[in-house]
Amino acid sequence: AILLPFISGWLLIVAINSGGVPLSLGVAASTVFSAVLISGIVWRTAHNVARADAARRGTARALRRSDHLKSAVLEAVLDPIITLDRDGWIVEANMAARHALGIQPRGGRIDAYFAPGTPPPLTFPRQWDEDLALNQRTETAWQRADGAIFPAETTISQTWPDGRQTLVLHIRDLTQQ
C-alpha cells in the first residue's frame, strides 16, 4: 500500500511524457488516487485500533471479574491468608487474618505477629537465594490480637509478580480442630 502512490506517480509521469495524458488531468488523477488511498489507509488503521481497543477492554473486564472472584474466595476462607513482600511487609491480608491476628489490610511487618520466644516461620530481611520450606506445612506459633499465643500450621508459597518475590502465608489454627 505504501508503494502504490510511488508506482502510480511513476506511471503518470511516463504517461504524461509520452503525450498520452494531459498534465492537468494527470495531476488531478494522481491527487484523487492519493486521497482515496490515504483515506483507505486511515480507515483501515482506525478499524484495527478500534478492534484492538475492544479486545483490550474485554481483557480488562475479564481481569476485573477474575480479581473480584479471587478476592471473594480469599475473604470467604476461614483461615488467615497473608501476602508479604520479600522484606516482611504485609501487602494484603484476608478477613480471617484481620480478625485472628489483628492485622491491618495493608502495612505493618509480619514479624510483629510471631509468637515471642518461639522460632519464627520466616526471617527478614530475606536473601534471594535463601531456602524456604515452600508448600509444606510447618508447625508454628502466632500471637492473636488479644495477645494469646496459638499453635498453627503455616504453609508458605511464593510468586514473582513484576519480577519481585512475594510470599503468601496460609495459617491454619490448630486449636480450632
Tab-separated table of C-alpha atoms in Angstrom:
chain	number	residue	atom	x	y	z
A	1	ALA	CA	0.000	0.000	0.000
A	2	ILE	CA	2.894	2.361	0.711
A	3	LEU	CA	4.420	1.767	-2.735
A	4	LEU	CA	1.160	2.417	-4.646
A	5	PRO	CA	1.464	6.243	-4.688
A	6	PHE	CA	5.040	5.962	-5.944
A	7	ILE	CA	4.117	3.424	-8.618
A	8	SER	CA	1.065	5.415	-9.742
A	9	GLY	CA	3.137	8.611	-9.795
A	10	TRP	CA	5.804	6.959	-11.904
A	11	LEU	CA	3.171	5.582	-14.320
A	12	LEU	CA	1.567	9.020	-14.519
A	13	ILE	CA	4.908	10.669	-15.343
A	14	VAL	CA	5.519	8.074	-18.066
A	15	ALA	CA	2.001	8.689	-19.483
A	16	ILE	CA	2.413	12.486	-19.411
A	17	ASN	CA	5.893	12.326	-21.009
A	18	SER	CA	4.611	10.066	-23.784
A	19	GLY	CA	1.842	12.599	-24.518
A	20	GLY	CA	-0.996	10.158	-23.771
A	21	VAL	CA	-2.381	12.117	-20.793
A	22	PRO	CA	-2.589	15.929	-20.460
A	23	LEU	CA	-0.657	17.319	-17.474
A	24	SER	CA	-3.687	18.824	-15.709
A	25	LEU	CA	-5.670	15.557	-15.977
A	26	GLY	CA	-2.687	13.560	-14.736
A	27	VAL	CA	-2.173	15.777	-11.695
A	28	ALA	CA	-5.892	15.637	-10.860
A	29	ALA	CA	-5.969	11.841	-11.231
A	30	SER	CA	-2.863	11.490	-9.069
A	31	THR	CA	-4.354	13.727	-6.383
A	32	VAL	CA	-7.660	11.822	-6.319
A	33	PHE	CA	-5.866	8.449	-6.284
A	34	SER	CA	-3.596	9.545	-3.402
A	35	ALA	CA	-6.552	10.935	-1.417
A	36	VAL	CA	-8.541	7.707	-1.864
A	37	LEU	CA	-5.526	5.605	-0.937
A	38	ILE	CA	-4.711	7.678	2.166
A	39	SER	CA	-8.397	7.625	3.211
A	40	GLY	CA	-8.392	3.836	2.876
A	41	ILE	CA	-5.230	3.532	4.952
A	42	VAL	CA	-6.654	5.843	7.635
A	43	TRP	CA	-9.954	3.913	7.701
A	44	ARG	CA	-8.163	0.553	7.932
A	45	THR	CA	-5.891	1.836	10.722
A	46	ALA	CA	-8.874	3.244	12.640
A	47	HIS	CA	-10.673	-0.087	12.256
A	48	ASN	CA	-7.638	-2.007	13.574
A	49	VAL	CA	-7.249	0.402	16.506
A	50	ALA	CA	-10.962	0.042	17.360
A	51	ARG	CA	-10.684	-3.778	17.280
A	52	ALA	CA	-7.555	-3.734	19.462
A	53	ASP	CA	-9.220	-1.332	21.906
A	54	ALA	CA	-12.332	-3.537	22.114
A	55	ALA	CA	-10.120	-6.558	22.811
A	56	ARG	CA	-8.216	-4.606	25.481
A	57	ARG	CA	-11.474	-3.530	27.154
A	58	GLY	CA	-12.728	-7.128	27.089
A	59	THR	CA	-9.496	-8.370	28.635
A	60	ALA	CA	-9.605	-5.662	31.312
A	61	ARG	CA	-13.225	-6.567	32.099
A	62	ALA	CA	-12.328	-10.276	32.394
A	63	LEU	CA	-9.346	-9.412	34.612
A	64	ARG	CA	-11.524	-7.279	36.923
A	65	ARG	CA	-14.069	-10.089	37.136
A	66	SER	CA	-11.341	-12.617	37.933
A	67	ASP	CA	-9.887	-10.290	40.606
A	68	HIS	CA	-13.324	-9.858	42.202
A	69	LEU	CA	-13.902	-13.622	42.252
A	70	LYS	CA	-10.482	-14.349	43.758
A	71	SER	CA	-10.961	-11.613	46.345
A	72	ALA	CA	-14.336	-13.077	47.292
A	73	VAL	CA	-12.820	-16.542	47.665
A	74	LEU	CA	-9.949	-15.239	49.817
A	75	GLU	CA	-12.343	-13.278	52.032
A	76	ALA	CA	-14.555	-16.367	52.469
A	77	VAL	CA	-11.682	-18.616	53.594
A	78	LEU	CA	-11.792	-19.162	57.344
A	79	ASP	CA	-8.002	-19.424	57.691
A	80	PRO	CA	-5.727	-16.380	57.755
A	81	ILE	CA	-4.002	-15.735	54.420
A	82	ILE	CA	-1.359	-13.021	54.331
A	83	THR	CA	0.645	-11.683	51.383
A	84	LEU	CA	4.105	-10.268	52.144
A	85	ASP	CA	6.858	-8.592	50.227
A	86	ARG	CA	10.348	-10.058	50.497
A	87	ASP	CA	11.198	-7.720	53.388
A	88	GLY	CA	8.328	-8.907	55.594
A	89	TRP	CA	5.914	-6.013	54.989
A	90	ILE	CA	2.270	-7.026	54.814
A	91	VAL	CA	0.885	-6.304	51.370
A	92	GLU	CA	-2.544	-7.821	51.886
A	93	ALA	CA	-4.427	-9.854	54.491
A	94	ASN	CA	-7.809	-11.549	54.241
A	95	MET	CA	-10.642	-11.032	56.722
A	96	ALA	CA	-9.659	-14.092	58.786
A	97	ALA	CA	-6.124	-12.701	59.251
A	98	ARG	CA	-7.508	-9.319	60.239
A	99	HIS	CA	-9.800	-10.892	62.828
A	100	ALA	CA	-7.467	-13.585	64.214
A	101	LEU	CA	-4.245	-11.590	64.337
A	102	GLY	CA	-5.483	-8.007	64.245
A	103	ILE	CA	-3.582	-7.402	61.019
A	104	GLN	CA	-4.492	-4.331	59.031
A	105	PRO	CA	-5.251	-4.989	55.329
A	106	ARG	CA	-2.008	-3.260	54.275
A	107	GLY	CA	1.000	-2.174	56.214
A	108	GLY	CA	2.987	-3.333	59.168
A	109	ARG	CA	5.544	-6.090	59.412
A	110	ILE	CA	4.635	-9.729	59.788
A	111	ASP	CA	7.226	-10.406	62.496
A	112	ALA	CA	5.127	-8.310	64.903
A	113	TYR	CA	2.628	-11.201	64.881
A	114	PHE	CA	5.084	-14.029	65.536
A	115	ALA	CA	4.687	-15.552	68.987
A	116	PRO	CA	7.506	-14.270	71.216
A	117	GLY	CA	10.004	-16.875	72.377
A	118	THR	CA	9.235	-19.326	69.576
A	119	PRO	CA	11.120	-19.890	66.319
A	120	PRO	CA	9.614	-17.709	63.571
A	121	PRO	CA	8.468	-19.358	60.338
A	122	LEU	CA	10.440	-16.731	58.369
A	123	THR	CA	13.282	-14.329	58.962
A	124	PHE	CA	13.655	-10.879	57.447
A	125	PRO	CA	15.220	-9.309	55.534
A	126	ARG	CA	15.341	-12.300	53.186
A	127	GLN	CA	18.185	-13.174	50.900
A	128	TRP	CA	17.245	-14.032	47.296
A	129	ASP	CA	18.897	-17.429	47.466
A	130	GLU	CA	17.720	-18.262	50.992
A	131	ASP	CA	15.917	-21.582	51.160
A	132	LEU	CA	12.251	-21.626	52.107
A	133	ALA	CA	10.137	-24.586	53.119
A	134	LEU	CA	7.724	-23.881	50.302
A	135	ASN	CA	4.330	-25.549	50.102
A	136	GLN	CA	4.989	-27.562	53.253
A	137	ARG	CA	3.040	-27.446	56.482
A	138	THR	CA	5.248	-26.222	59.300
A	139	GLU	CA	4.119	-26.095	62.917
A	140	THR	CA	4.478	-22.555	64.203
A	141	ALA	CA	3.087	-20.302	66.897
A	142	TRP	CA	1.353	-16.969	66.317
A	143	GLN	CA	0.093	-14.205	68.553
A	144	ARG	CA	-3.562	-13.160	68.364
A	145	ALA	CA	-4.750	-9.560	68.513
A	146	ASP	CA	-5.573	-10.063	72.216
A	147	GLY	CA	-2.035	-11.313	72.951
A	148	ALA	CA	-2.930	-15.023	73.225
A	149	ILE	CA	-0.497	-17.443	71.623
A	150	PHE	CA	-1.896	-20.216	69.430
A	151	PRO	CA	-0.319	-23.163	67.585
A	152	ALA	CA	-0.778	-23.277	63.846
A	153	GLU	CA	0.341	-24.950	60.671
A	154	THR	CA	1.863	-22.373	58.361
A	155	THR	CA	2.303	-23.002	54.655
A	156	ILE	CA	4.474	-20.607	52.645
A	157	SER	CA	4.210	-20.184	48.890
A	158	GLN	CA	5.812	-17.617	46.653
A	159	THR	CA	5.100	-15.846	43.428
A	160	TRP	CA	7.045	-13.322	41.369
A	161	PRO	CA	4.699	-10.599	40.076
A	162	ASP	CA	6.611	-7.902	38.224
A	163	GLY	CA	9.836	-9.780	38.942
A	164	ARG	CA	9.577	-9.185	42.703
A	165	GLN	CA	9.356	-12.001	45.212
A	166	THR	CA	6.023	-12.102	47.025
A	167	LEU	CA	5.300	-14.590	49.797
A	168	VAL	CA	1.872	-15.934	50.702
A	169	LEU	CA	1.271	-17.383	54.170
A	170	HIS	CA	-1.633	-19.711	54.875
A	171	ILE	CA	-2.086	-20.122	58.629
A	172	ARG	CA	-4.287	-22.936	59.937
A	173	ASP	CA	-5.171	-22.553	63.616
A	174	LEU	CA	-4.627	-25.933	65.309
A	175	THR	CA	-6.699	-25.006	68.372
A	176	GLN	CA	-9.844	-24.944	66.230
A	177	GLN	CA	-9.569	-28.563	65.027
